[in-house]
Amino acid sequence: MTHPRPGPAPVRQASLRGHNLAVVLRDVADRTALDRPGGADPSRAEIAERTGLSRATVSTMVDELIGARLLAETGPASRGAVGRPSVGLRLDPGGAAGLGLEVNVDYVAACVVDLAGAVRYHRIRHVDLRTRTPRRALAEVETLAGRAVRSAARQDLRLAGAALAVPGLVQDQLVRLAPNLGWVDVAVPPEWHRLPVTVDNESNLAALGELAANPALPRSFVYVSGEVGIGAGIVVDGELVRGSRGFSGELGHLTIHPDGPVCRCGARGCLEQYAGQDAIRAAAGRPVPPDGIPTSVAEFVALADAGNLPMRNALQHAGEALGVAIAGLVNLIDVATVVLGGSFAPLEPWLRDPIAGELARRVVAARWAPVDVVPSVLGEDAAVRGAAGSVIRAVLDDPATWINGAGR
Ligand SMILES: [Zn+2]
């Protein structure tokens, strides 16, 4: 997020307060997030014990966080050290919220997620953006964002910002290249509906969304996103690996056959040409009609379920190509889990075996370090959910800025 940091004038006190606010808020968040069932709402005394802050400091910070509607008391919830009931604390679901946005080849999406992680608004609008200029495509997103902003206002949520997921290479506020959208150097406005907007690669945001939403996932994994294009979000020890210039994870442009069909990126034989949605449609004998509606992923699933041989063969071949590319990635970075996301999530029952077969054959350490292939828990919503989550995370990481600025 690009919220300004607290200014340098009473630096020590301001930064100490900011640090302590973040420590207390993070402690509650780690214990009470929706995706950590069974976690009890911690009391002030428990927070003091775990964080090493004095009880007086914790109480001051908690009062300030409650005043800013970042924390809420949940009534007597646990027993304190001397046996009397103490008040539990949770993230306030009526406080700050994040707006996630996504632009993809054939849809735009928006969702609002509250501080506690609950989805409060979610819409997808199917629209073929290949035939639109970047300006008109972004106007579609802005319109949908406006609906989400109005819904958040009706629910008395205060949006801290918006994050936009795009299927391409992102640098600062610029989409350098989104081959399947036909975008080159497209600037995303810094603000929509008076909210600050950041932009990031959809696979990166989806990987972070998956990390937050799936407590069973190991801290190191590769998230593979399958839309018309294919991307990967690489997470090692809970941190996104962006690469030195921010362009890592372009799995869709790994070469499967050097002399294969020309890709939208200009190279030949990229993975997308074998396992992207359009490639699966073509291989199944259902190429995208020039002016008609393409076969949907739900129809891929229905056809494969019904035993349709061309679709089953198309998915088998897509899975093999994916397995070849992912094996290369695993040989390089040694992750134990591959998460199939986007449209690969509903197709996982047909893709898993061919992918696993190639991994077993091609990952040199496979005998000692087997690789799991699992479907995403967020499925096709991972990128837009991850985008909203990135806004929430910025508030949790730096509540002082939220309290000093937008939160009031
Ligand atoms: Zn390519």
mmCIF file of C-alpha atoms and ligand atoms in Angstrom:
data_model
loop_
_atom_site.group_PDB
_atom_site.id
_atom_site.type_symbol
_atom_site.label_atom_id
_atom_site.label_comp_id
_atom_site.label_asym_id
_atom_site.label_seq_id
_atom_site.Cartn_x
_atom_site.Cartn_y
_atom_site.Cartn_z
ATOM 1 C CA MET A 1 0.000 0.000 0.000
ATOM 2 C CA THR A 2 1.124 3.528 -0.566
ATOM 3 C CA HIS A 3 -0.275 5.190 2.548
ATOM 4 C CA PRO A 4 2.203 7.773 3.773
ATOM 5 C CA ARG A 5 4.235 6.677 6.753
ATOM 6 C CA PRO A 6 4.065 8.730 9.950
ATOM 7 C CA GLY A 7 6.193 11.865 9.633
ATOM 8 C CA PRO A 8 9.646 12.167 11.147
ATOM 9 C CA ALA A 9 8.864 14.705 13.898
ATOM 10 C CA PRO A 10 8.425 13.062 17.265
ATOM 11 C CA VAL A 11 9.991 10.047 15.603
ATOM 12 C CA ARG A 12 10.731 7.864 18.567
ATOM 13 C CA GLN A 13 7.355 8.097 20.250
ATOM 14 C CA ALA A 14 5.350 7.918 17.058
ATOM 15 C CA SER A 15 7.239 4.915 15.750
ATOM 16 C CA LEU A 16 7.162 3.152 19.122
ATOM 17 C CA ARG A 17 3.424 3.664 19.373
ATOM 18 C CA GLY A 18 2.988 2.466 15.777
ATOM 19 C CA HIS A 19 5.096 -0.583 16.464
ATOM 20 C CA ASN A 20 3.178 -1.461 19.637
ATOM 21 C CA LEU A 21 -0.200 -0.974 17.961
ATOM 22 C CA ALA A 22 0.879 -3.349 15.198
ATOM 23 C CA VAL A 23 2.233 -5.936 17.660
ATOM 24 C CA VAL A 24 -1.039 -6.003 19.631
ATOM 25 C CA LEU A 25 -3.267 -6.057 16.543
ATOM 26 C CA ARG A 26 -1.202 -8.784 14.896
ATOM 27 C CA ASP A 27 -1.357 -10.925 18.033
ATOM 28 C CA VAL A 28 -5.159 -10.785 18.044
ATOM 29 C CA ALA A 29 -5.308 -11.344 14.264
ATOM 30 C CA ASP A 30 -3.099 -14.427 14.461
ATOM 31 C CA ARG A 31 -5.332 -15.962 17.100
ATOM 32 C CA THR A 32 -8.797 -15.112 15.942
ATOM 33 C CA ALA A 33 -8.756 -15.085 12.135
ATOM 34 C CA LEU A 34 -11.733 -16.866 10.582
ATOM 35 C CA ASP A 35 -9.411 -19.419 9.066
ATOM 36 C CA ARG A 36 -8.010 -20.482 12.422
ATOM 37 C CA PRO A 37 -11.016 -22.191 13.988
ATOM 38 C CA GLY A 38 -10.709 -23.032 17.647
ATOM 39 C CA GLY A 39 -8.558 -20.025 18.483
ATOM 40 C CA ALA A 40 -9.904 -18.359 21.640
ATOM 41 C CA ASP A 41 -10.354 -14.593 21.749
ATOM 42 C CA PRO A 42 -7.318 -13.407 23.742
ATOM 43 C CA SER A 43 -7.551 -11.145 26.778
ATOM 44 C CA ARG A 44 -5.355 -8.104 27.424
ATOM 45 C CA ALA A 45 -3.357 -10.117 29.975
ATOM 46 C CA GLU A 46 -2.740 -12.926 27.475
ATOM 47 C CA ILE A 47 -1.583 -10.452 24.850
ATOM 48 C CA ALA A 48 0.836 -8.923 27.375
ATOM 49 C CA GLU A 49 2.176 -12.347 28.263
ATOM 50 C CA ARG A 50 2.752 -13.376 24.654
ATOM 51 C CA THR A 51 4.136 -10.106 23.297
ATOM 52 C CA GLY A 52 6.296 -9.137 26.270
ATOM 53 C CA LEU A 53 4.662 -5.675 26.402
ATOM 54 C CA SER A 54 3.580 -4.360 29.807
ATOM 55 C CA ARG A 55 -0.089 -4.739 30.722
ATOM 56 C CA ALA A 56 -0.420 -0.973 30.899
ATOM 57 C CA THR A 57 0.966 -0.577 27.366
ATOM 58 C CA VAL A 58 -1.291 -3.348 26.037
ATOM 59 C CA SER A 59 -4.338 -1.706 27.658
ATOM 60 C CA THR A 60 -3.490 1.673 26.112
ATOM 61 C CA MET A 61 -2.968 0.126 22.683
ATOM 62 C CA VAL A 62 -6.126 -1.980 22.931
ATOM 63 C CA ASP A 63 -8.202 1.064 23.915
ATOM 64 C CA GLU A 64 -6.876 2.955 20.930
ATOM 65 C CA LEU A 65 -7.515 0.019 18.580
ATOM 66 C CA ILE A 66 -11.073 -0.346 19.927
ATOM 67 C CA GLY A 67 -11.626 3.396 19.449
ATOM 68 C CA ALA A 68 -10.522 3.042 15.812
ATOM 69 C CA ARG A 69 -12.836 0.042 15.395
ATOM 70 C CA LEU A 70 -9.974 -2.278 14.592
ATOM 71 C CA LEU A 71 -10.600 -4.387 17.710
ATOM 72 C CA ALA A 72 -13.864 -5.271 19.443
ATOM 73 C CA GLU A 73 -14.507 -6.762 22.871
ATOM 74 C CA THR A 74 -16.317 -10.077 22.886
ATOM 75 C CA GLY A 75 -17.412 -10.228 26.513
ATOM 76 C CA PRO A 76 -16.138 -12.597 29.171
ATOM 77 C CA ALA A 77 -14.471 -15.255 27.045
ATOM 78 C CA SER A 78 -11.659 -16.793 29.000
ATOM 79 C CA ARG A 79 -10.420 -17.106 32.565
ATOM 80 C CA GLY A 80 -7.587 -14.855 33.650
ATOM 81 C CA ALA A 81 -4.675 -15.927 35.788
ATOM 82 C CA VAL A 82 -6.511 -15.269 39.058
ATOM 83 C CA GLY A 83 -9.628 -17.090 37.931
ATOM 84 C CA ARG A 84 -11.918 -14.156 37.221
ATOM 85 C CA PRO A 85 -13.493 -13.800 33.784
ATOM 86 C CA SER A 86 -11.593 -11.504 31.429
ATOM 87 C CA VAL A 87 -12.797 -9.766 28.298
ATOM 88 C CA GLY A 88 -11.805 -11.364 24.984
ATOM 89 C CA LEU A 89 -10.755 -9.376 21.936
ATOM 90 C CA ARG A 90 -11.386 -9.931 18.234
ATOM 91 C CA LEU A 91 -10.781 -8.023 15.046
ATOM 92 C CA ASP A 92 -13.760 -5.702 14.545
ATOM 93 C CA PRO A 93 -15.690 -6.899 11.450
ATOM 94 C CA GLY A 94 -17.372 -3.483 11.285
ATOM 95 C CA GLY A 95 -14.103 -1.595 10.990
ATOM 96 C CA ALA A 96 -11.679 -1.398 8.098
ATOM 97 C CA ALA A 97 -12.302 -3.411 4.938
ATOM 98 C CA GLY A 98 -10.390 -4.055 1.718
ATOM 99 C CA LEU A 99 -11.637 -3.845 -1.860
ATOM 100 C CA GLY A 100 -10.234 -6.519 -4.173
ATOM 101 C CA LEU A 101 -10.555 -6.058 -7.922
ATOM 102 C CA GLU A 102 -9.602 -8.293 -10.817
ATOM 103 C CA VAL A 103 -9.415 -7.772 -14.534
ATOM 104 C CA ASN A 104 -8.956 -10.866 -16.647
ATOM 105 C CA VAL A 105 -9.381 -11.848 -20.268
ATOM 106 C CA ASP A 106 -13.077 -12.653 -20.060
ATOM 107 C CA TYR A 107 -14.321 -11.188 -16.779
ATOM 108 C CA VAL A 108 -13.947 -8.461 -14.189
ATOM 109 C CA ALA A 109 -14.519 -9.110 -10.487
ATOM 110 C CA ALA A 110 -14.798 -7.188 -7.232
ATOM 111 C CA CYS A 111 -15.008 -8.253 -3.618
ATOM 112 C CA VAL A 112 -15.026 -6.575 -0.222
ATOM 113 C CA VAL A 113 -13.407 -8.425 2.668
ATOM 114 C CA ASP A 114 -13.703 -7.156 6.241
ATOM 115 C CA LEU A 115 -10.909 -7.034 8.803
ATOM 116 C CA ALA A 116 -11.908 -10.411 10.226
ATOM 117 C CA GLY A 117 -11.605 -12.006 6.786
ATOM 118 C CA ALA A 118 -15.299 -12.373 5.900
ATOM 119 C CA VAL A 119 -16.407 -11.660 2.319
ATOM 120 C CA ARG A 120 -19.033 -8.909 2.481
ATOM 121 C CA TYR A 121 -19.536 -8.331 -1.243
ATOM 122 C CA HIS A 122 -18.591 -10.335 -4.332
ATOM 123 C CA ARG A 123 -19.520 -9.848 -7.988
ATOM 124 C CA ILE A 124 -18.169 -11.200 -11.258
ATOM 125 C CA ARG A 125 -19.108 -9.663 -14.590
ATOM 126 C CA HIS A 126 -18.373 -11.778 -17.657
ATOM 127 C CA VAL A 127 -17.195 -9.609 -20.496
ATOM 128 C CA ASP A 128 -14.723 -10.339 -23.309
ATOM 129 C CA LEU A 129 -11.996 -7.740 -22.794
ATOM 130 C CA ARG A 130 -9.882 -8.883 -25.736
ATOM 131 C CA THR A 131 -12.031 -6.716 -27.967
ATOM 132 C CA ARG A 132 -11.861 -3.645 -25.685
ATOM 133 C CA THR A 133 -9.208 -0.994 -25.358
ATOM 134 C CA PRO A 134 -7.336 -0.920 -22.009
ATOM 135 C CA ARG A 135 -9.176 2.301 -21.200
ATOM 136 C CA ARG A 136 -12.592 0.694 -21.680
ATOM 137 C CA ALA A 137 -11.513 -2.437 -19.823
ATOM 138 C CA LEU A 138 -10.398 -0.328 -16.853
ATOM 139 C CA ALA A 139 -13.701 1.574 -17.045
ATOM 140 C CA GLU A 140 -15.486 -1.784 -16.579
ATOM 141 C CA VAL A 141 -13.443 -2.387 -13.428
ATOM 142 C CA GLU A 142 -14.087 1.126 -12.146
ATOM 143 C CA THR A 143 -17.854 0.687 -12.606
ATOM 144 C CA LEU A 144 -17.852 -2.598 -10.707
ATOM 145 C CA ALA A 145 -15.630 -1.014 -8.030
ATOM 146 C CA GLY A 146 -18.257 1.724 -7.625
ATOM 147 C CA ARG A 147 -20.935 -0.873 -6.869
ATOM 148 C CA ALA A 148 -18.679 -2.520 -4.299
ATOM 149 C CA VAL A 149 -17.900 0.847 -2.673
ATOM 150 C CA ARG A 150 -21.627 1.636 -2.373
ATOM 151 C CA SER A 151 -22.320 -1.791 -0.888
ATOM 152 C CA ALA A 152 -19.520 -1.295 1.663
ATOM 153 C CA ALA A 153 -20.953 2.100 2.620
ATOM 154 C CA ARG A 154 -24.432 0.599 3.108
ATOM 155 C CA GLN A 155 -22.856 -1.990 5.419
ATOM 156 C CA ASP A 156 -21.064 0.746 7.370
ATOM 157 C CA LEU A 157 -17.643 -0.607 6.365
ATOM 158 C CA ARG A 158 -14.738 1.771 5.854
ATOM 159 C CA LEU A 159 -12.620 0.749 2.885
ATOM 160 C CA ALA A 160 -8.893 1.208 3.430
ATOM 161 C CA GLY A 161 -8.034 0.952 -0.249
ATOM 162 C CA ALA A 162 -8.313 -1.168 -3.370
ATOM 163 C CA ALA A 163 -5.931 -3.629 -5.014
ATOM 164 C CA LEU A 164 -6.285 -4.686 -8.649
ATOM 165 C CA ALA A 165 -5.154 -8.108 -9.872
ATOM 166 C CA VAL A 166 -4.042 -8.276 -13.512
ATOM 167 C CA PRO A 167 -2.796 -11.214 -15.593
ATOM 168 C CA GLY A 168 0.538 -9.720 -16.556
ATOM 169 C CA LEU A 169 3.827 -8.100 -15.648
ATOM 170 C CA VAL A 170 3.412 -5.251 -13.177
ATOM 171 C CA GLN A 171 5.915 -2.564 -12.212
ATOM 172 C CA ASP A 172 4.794 0.109 -9.781
ATOM 173 C CA GLN A 173 1.429 1.354 -11.067
ATOM 174 C CA LEU A 174 2.125 0.189 -14.613
ATOM 175 C CA VAL A 175 1.036 -3.010 -16.352
ATOM 176 C CA ARG A 176 4.118 -3.552 -18.530
ATOM 177 C CA LEU A 177 2.663 -6.454 -20.473
ATOM 178 C CA ALA A 178 -0.534 -8.473 -20.279
ATOM 179 C CA PRO A 179 -0.243 -10.542 -23.459
ATOM 180 C CA ASN A 180 -3.706 -12.088 -23.378
ATOM 181 C CA LEU A 181 -5.359 -8.707 -22.857
ATOM 182 C CA GLY A 182 -3.131 -7.098 -25.483
ATOM 183 C CA TRP A 183 -1.914 -4.511 -22.938
ATOM 184 C CA VAL A 184 1.502 -2.861 -23.161
ATOM 185 C CA ASP A 185 2.526 -0.164 -20.645
ATOM 186 C CA VAL A 186 -0.984 0.496 -19.371
ATOM 187 C CA ALA A 187 -1.116 2.876 -16.393
ATOM 188 C CA VAL A 188 -3.678 2.048 -13.706
ATOM 189 C CA PRO A 189 -5.180 5.159 -12.043
ATOM 190 C CA PRO A 190 -3.809 5.713 -8.510
ATOM 191 C CA GLU A 191 -7.330 6.314 -7.210
ATOM 192 C CA TRP A 192 -10.876 5.123 -7.915
ATOM 193 C CA HIS A 193 -13.922 6.377 -6.038
ATOM 194 C CA ARG A 194 -11.553 8.267 -3.698
ATOM 195 C CA LEU A 195 -9.784 5.040 -2.707
ATOM 196 C CA PRO A 196 -6.059 4.499 -3.281
ATOM 197 C CA VAL A 197 -5.550 1.724 -5.849
ATOM 198 C CA THR A 198 -2.521 -0.560 -6.086
ATOM 199 C CA VAL A 199 -1.973 -3.079 -8.875
ATOM 200 C CA ASP A 200 -0.258 -6.462 -8.736
ATOM 201 C CA ASN A 201 0.078 -9.676 -10.683
ATOM 202 C CA GLU A 202 -2.967 -11.922 -10.247
ATOM 203 C CA SER A 203 -0.998 -15.091 -9.450
ATOM 204 C CA ASN A 204 0.978 -13.289 -6.747
ATOM 205 C CA LEU A 205 -2.200 -11.980 -5.112
ATOM 206 C CA ALA A 206 -3.895 -15.368 -5.467
ATOM 207 C CA ALA A 207 -0.940 -17.120 -3.812
ATOM 208 C CA LEU A 208 -1.138 -14.718 -0.854
ATOM 209 C CA GLY A 209 -4.922 -15.210 -0.696
ATOM 210 C CA GLU A 210 -4.451 -18.955 -0.602
ATOM 211 C CA LEU A 211 -1.768 -18.697 2.089
ATOM 212 C CA ALA A 212 -4.157 -16.704 4.312
ATOM 213 C CA ALA A 213 -7.217 -18.857 3.623
ATOM 214 C CA ASN A 214 -5.769 -22.345 3.931
ATOM 215 C CA PRO A 215 -4.134 -23.112 7.305
ATOM 216 C CA ALA A 216 -3.324 -26.633 6.106
ATOM 217 C CA LEU A 217 -1.032 -25.312 3.381
ATOM 218 C CA PRO A 218 2.727 -25.518 4.045
ATOM 219 C CA ARG A 219 4.600 -22.189 4.179
ATOM 220 C CA SER A 220 6.396 -22.955 0.907
ATOM 221 C CA PHE A 221 4.395 -23.734 -2.232
ATOM 222 C CA VAL A 222 3.766 -22.780 -5.821
ATOM 223 C CA TYR A 223 0.327 -21.499 -6.747
ATOM 224 C CA VAL A 224 -0.457 -22.176 -10.404
ATOM 225 C CA SER A 225 -3.199 -20.029 -11.849
ATOM 226 C CA GLY A 226 -5.026 -21.206 -14.955
ATOM 227 C CA GLU A 227 -7.126 -18.796 -16.980
ATOM 228 C CA VAL A 228 -6.631 -18.079 -20.665
ATOM 229 C CA GLY A 229 -3.078 -17.407 -19.541
ATOM 230 C CA ILE A 230 -1.117 -19.303 -16.911
ATOM 231 C CA GLY A 231 0.891 -17.760 -14.077
ATOM 232 C CA ALA A 232 2.517 -18.860 -10.858
ATOM 233 C CA GLY A 233 2.878 -17.294 -7.436
ATOM 234 C CA ILE A 234 5.930 -18.663 -5.637
ATOM 235 C CA VAL A 235 5.816 -18.608 -1.825
ATOM 236 C CA VAL A 236 8.866 -19.633 0.222
ATOM 237 C CA ASP A 237 8.713 -19.582 4.048
ATOM 238 C CA GLY A 238 5.471 -17.607 3.915
ATOM 239 C CA GLU A 239 6.943 -14.857 1.712
ATOM 240 C CA LEU A 240 6.162 -14.185 -1.913
ATOM 241 C CA VAL A 241 9.221 -14.563 -4.150
ATOM 242 C CA ARG A 242 8.805 -11.722 -6.616
ATOM 243 C CA GLY A 243 12.211 -11.852 -8.254
ATOM 244 C CA SER A 244 14.724 -8.992 -8.293
ATOM 245 C CA ARG A 245 12.660 -6.887 -10.730
ATOM 246 C CA GLY A 246 9.249 -8.177 -9.663
ATOM 247 C CA PHE A 247 8.618 -10.343 -12.713
ATOM 248 C CA SER A 248 8.941 -13.885 -11.358
ATOM 249 C CA GLY A 249 6.373 -16.620 -11.823
ATOM 250 C CA GLU A 250 5.751 -16.436 -15.576
ATOM 251 C CA LEU A 251 5.125 -20.182 -15.716
ATOM 252 C CA GLY A 252 2.829 -19.831 -18.735
ATOM 253 C CA HIS A 253 5.802 -18.836 -20.868
ATOM 254 C CA LEU A 254 8.051 -21.756 -20.015
ATOM 255 C CA THR A 255 8.885 -23.531 -23.243
ATOM 256 C CA ILE A 256 7.253 -26.915 -23.803
ATOM 257 C CA HIS A 257 8.227 -27.268 -27.497
ATOM 258 C CA PRO A 258 10.686 -24.734 -28.986
ATOM 259 C CA ASP A 259 9.043 -25.072 -32.399
ATOM 260 C CA GLY A 260 5.460 -25.095 -31.140
ATOM 261 C CA PRO A 261 2.678 -22.632 -31.931
ATOM 262 C CA VAL A 262 3.317 -18.898 -31.575
ATOM 263 C CA CYS A 263 2.286 -17.536 -28.167
ATOM 264 C CA ARG A 264 0.703 -14.150 -27.468
ATOM 265 C CA CYS A 265 4.047 -13.171 -25.892
ATOM 266 C CA GLY A 266 5.785 -13.615 -29.274
ATOM 267 C CA ALA A 267 7.747 -16.763 -28.418
ATOM 268 C CA ARG A 268 6.905 -20.271 -29.618
ATOM 269 C CA GLY A 269 5.661 -23.351 -27.807
ATOM 270 C CA CYS A 270 4.910 -21.734 -24.417
ATOM 271 C CA LEU A 271 2.952 -23.728 -21.803
ATOM 272 C CA GLU A 272 -0.127 -21.519 -22.364
ATOM 273 C CA GLN A 273 -0.350 -22.894 -25.896
ATOM 274 C CA TYR A 274 -0.882 -26.384 -24.427
ATOM 275 C CA ALA A 275 -2.678 -25.862 -21.120
ATOM 276 C CA GLY A 276 -4.350 -22.437 -21.224
ATOM 277 C CA GLN A 277 -8.157 -22.378 -21.445
ATOM 278 C CA ASP A 278 -8.208 -21.578 -25.159
ATOM 279 C CA ALA A 279 -5.694 -24.358 -25.850
ATOM 280 C CA ILE A 280 -7.910 -26.848 -23.960
ATOM 281 C CA ARG A 281 -10.965 -25.647 -25.914
ATOM 282 C CA ALA A 282 -9.160 -26.089 -29.240
ATOM 283 C CA ALA A 283 -7.781 -29.510 -28.287
ATOM 284 C CA ALA A 284 -11.265 -30.636 -27.239
ATOM 285 C CA GLY A 285 -12.682 -29.592 -30.632
ATOM 286 C CA ARG A 286 -14.428 -26.517 -29.209
ATOM 287 C CA PRO A 287 -12.317 -23.570 -30.339
ATOM 288 C CA VAL A 288 -13.451 -20.112 -29.284
ATOM 289 C CA PRO A 289 -16.029 -18.958 -31.866
ATOM 290 C CA PRO A 290 -15.212 -15.534 -33.395
ATOM 291 C CA ASP A 291 -18.395 -13.840 -32.180
ATOM 292 C CA GLY A 292 -19.916 -16.455 -29.921
ATOM 293 C CA ILE A 293 -19.673 -17.599 -26.320
ATOM 294 C CA PRO A 294 -16.720 -19.889 -25.610
ATOM 295 C CA THR A 295 -17.209 -23.205 -23.833
ATOM 296 C CA SER A 296 -17.035 -22.394 -20.108
ATOM 297 C CA VAL A 297 -14.844 -24.136 -17.557
ATOM 298 C CA ALA A 298 -18.049 -25.469 -15.931
ATOM 299 C CA GLU A 299 -18.814 -27.065 -19.301
ATOM 300 C CA PHE A 300 -15.290 -28.543 -19.425
ATOM 301 C CA VAL A 301 -16.086 -30.194 -16.085
ATOM 302 C CA ALA A 302 -19.529 -31.397 -17.212
ATOM 303 C CA LEU A 303 -18.115 -32.857 -20.439
ATOM 304 C CA ALA A 304 -15.259 -34.619 -18.640
ATOM 305 C CA ASP A 305 -17.731 -35.943 -16.032
ATOM 306 C CA ALA A 306 -19.940 -37.288 -18.794
ATOM 307 C CA GLY A 307 -16.988 -39.184 -20.277
ATOM 308 C CA ASN A 308 -16.559 -36.950 -23.344
ATOM 309 C CA LEU A 309 -13.378 -38.372 -24.875
ATOM 310 C CA PRO A 310 -12.068 -35.284 -26.701
ATOM 311 C CA MET A 311 -12.387 -33.229 -23.477
ATOM 312 C CA ARG A 312 -10.772 -35.932 -21.353
ATOM 313 C CA ASN A 313 -7.879 -36.230 -23.816
ATOM 314 C CA ALA A 314 -7.513 -32.439 -23.948
ATOM 315 C CA LEU A 315 -7.288 -32.284 -20.146
ATOM 316 C CA GLN A 316 -4.848 -35.211 -20.070
ATOM 317 C CA HIS A 317 -2.536 -33.427 -22.538
ATOM 318 C CA ALA A 318 -2.905 -30.109 -20.709
ATOM 319 C CA GLY A 319 -1.994 -31.869 -17.453
ATOM 320 C CA GLU A 320 1.093 -33.453 -19.025
ATOM 321 C CA ALA A 321 2.291 -30.086 -20.344
ATOM 322 C CA LEU A 322 1.653 -28.523 -16.930
ATOM 323 C CA GLY A 323 3.570 -31.366 -15.277
ATOM 324 C CA VAL A 324 6.592 -30.809 -17.558
ATOM 325 C CA ALA A 325 6.668 -27.079 -16.744
ATOM 326 C CA ILE A 326 6.023 -27.489 -13.010
ATOM 327 C CA ALA A 327 8.719 -30.187 -12.788
ATOM 328 C CA GLY A 328 11.200 -27.625 -14.109
ATOM 329 C CA LEU A 329 10.095 -25.175 -11.451
ATOM 330 C CA VAL A 330 10.304 -27.772 -8.647
ATOM 331 C CA ASN A 331 13.785 -28.864 -9.768
ATOM 332 C CA LEU A 332 14.896 -25.236 -9.438
ATOM 333 C CA ILE A 333 13.253 -24.098 -6.218
ATOM 334 C CA ASP A 334 12.343 -27.327 -4.355
ATOM 335 C CA VAL A 335 8.819 -26.725 -3.080
ATOM 336 C CA ALA A 336 6.756 -29.619 -1.726
ATOM 337 C CA THR A 337 3.292 -28.470 -2.753
ATOM 338 C CA VAL A 338 1.687 -27.303 -5.976
ATOM 339 C CA VAL A 339 -1.683 -25.567 -5.619
ATOM 340 C CA LEU A 340 -3.903 -25.671 -8.705
ATOM 341 C CA GLY A 341 -5.855 -22.427 -8.777
ATOM 342 C CA GLY A 342 -8.108 -20.379 -11.018
ATOM 343 C CA SER A 343 -9.878 -22.623 -13.517
ATOM 344 C CA PHE A 344 -7.362 -25.376 -12.764
ATOM 345 C CA ALA A 345 -9.056 -25.809 -9.359
ATOM 346 C CA PRO A 346 -12.343 -27.282 -10.684
ATOM 347 C CA LEU A 347 -10.323 -29.248 -13.287
ATOM 348 C CA GLU A 348 -7.984 -30.691 -10.659
ATOM 349 C CA PRO A 349 -9.605 -34.176 -10.685
ATOM 350 C CA TRP A 350 -8.505 -34.540 -14.340
ATOM 351 C CA LEU A 351 -5.243 -32.623 -14.201
ATOM 352 C CA ARG A 352 -3.783 -34.071 -10.991
ATOM 353 C CA ASP A 353 -2.747 -37.518 -12.295
ATOM 354 C CA PRO A 354 -0.994 -36.368 -15.482
ATOM 355 C CA ILE A 355 0.777 -33.609 -13.517
ATOM 356 C CA ALA A 356 1.794 -36.025 -10.757
ATOM 357 C CA GLY A 357 3.037 -38.508 -13.378
ATOM 358 C CA GLU A 358 5.346 -35.942 -14.979
ATOM 359 C CA LEU A 359 6.560 -34.737 -11.569
ATOM 360 C CA ALA A 360 7.429 -38.311 -10.533
ATOM 361 C CA ARG A 361 9.360 -38.801 -13.799
ATOM 362 C CA ARG A 362 11.091 -35.423 -14.018
ATOM 363 C CA VAL A 363 11.769 -34.116 -10.500
ATOM 364 C CA VAL A 364 15.177 -35.602 -9.732
ATOM 365 C CA ALA A 365 14.622 -35.565 -5.960
ATOM 366 C CA ALA A 366 11.063 -36.953 -6.222
ATOM 367 C CA ARG A 367 11.970 -40.272 -4.561
ATOM 368 C CA TRP A 368 13.076 -38.515 -1.365
ATOM 369 C CA ALA A 369 10.988 -35.372 -1.635
ATOM 370 C CA PRO A 370 7.579 -36.147 -3.147
ATOM 371 C CA VAL A 371 5.486 -33.250 -4.417
ATOM 372 C CA ASP A 372 1.809 -32.847 -3.502
ATOM 373 C CA VAL A 373 -0.682 -31.502 -6.047
ATOM 374 C CA VAL A 374 -3.757 -29.970 -4.374
ATOM 375 C CA PRO A 375 -6.684 -27.816 -5.541
ATOM 376 C CA SER A 376 -6.945 -24.229 -4.336
ATOM 377 C CA VAL A 377 -9.475 -23.706 -1.524
ATOM 378 C CA LEU A 378 -10.428 -20.322 -2.988
ATOM 379 C CA GLY A 379 -10.766 -21.688 -6.525
ATOM 380 C CA GLU A 380 -11.538 -19.120 -9.165
ATOM 381 C CA ASP A 381 -11.878 -16.350 -6.535
ATOM 382 C CA ALA A 382 -8.311 -16.578 -5.231
ATOM 383 C CA ALA A 383 -6.921 -13.516 -7.039
ATOM 384 C CA VAL A 384 -9.733 -11.109 -6.141
ATOM 385 C CA ARG A 385 -9.826 -12.422 -2.555
ATOM 386 C CA GLY A 386 -6.051 -12.126 -2.312
ATOM 387 C CA ALA A 387 -6.276 -8.567 -3.644
ATOM 388 C CA ALA A 388 -8.745 -7.570 -0.924
ATOM 389 C CA GLY A 389 -6.599 -9.409 1.622
ATOM 390 C CA SER A 390 -3.534 -7.383 0.611
ATOM 391 C CA VAL A 391 -5.392 -4.193 1.608
ATOM 392 C CA ILE A 392 -6.382 -5.719 4.966
ATOM 393 C CA ARG A 393 -2.824 -6.882 5.557
ATOM 394 C CA ALA A 394 -1.541 -3.343 5.048
ATOM 395 C CA VAL A 395 -3.896 -2.126 7.813
ATOM 396 C CA LEU A 396 -2.850 -4.952 10.145
ATOM 397 C CA ASP A 397 0.839 -4.245 9.469
ATOM 398 C CA ASP A 398 0.521 -0.501 10.049
ATOM 399 C CA PRO A 399 -2.605 0.361 12.062
ATOM 400 C CA ALA A 400 -1.140 3.714 13.152
ATOM 401 C CA THR A 401 -1.282 5.070 9.609
ATOM 402 C CA TRP A 402 -4.884 3.911 9.291
ATOM 403 C CA ILE A 403 -5.805 5.472 12.634
ATOM 404 C CA ASN A 404 -3.989 8.737 11.856
ATOM 405 C CA GLY A 405 -5.379 9.101 8.362
ATOM 406 C CA ALA A 406 -8.122 7.330 6.498
ATOM 407 C CA GLY A 407 -9.574 5.687 9.578
ATOM 408 C CA ARG A 408 -10.881 8.937 10.994
HETATM 409 ZN ZN ZN B 1 4.489 -17.130 -24.236
#
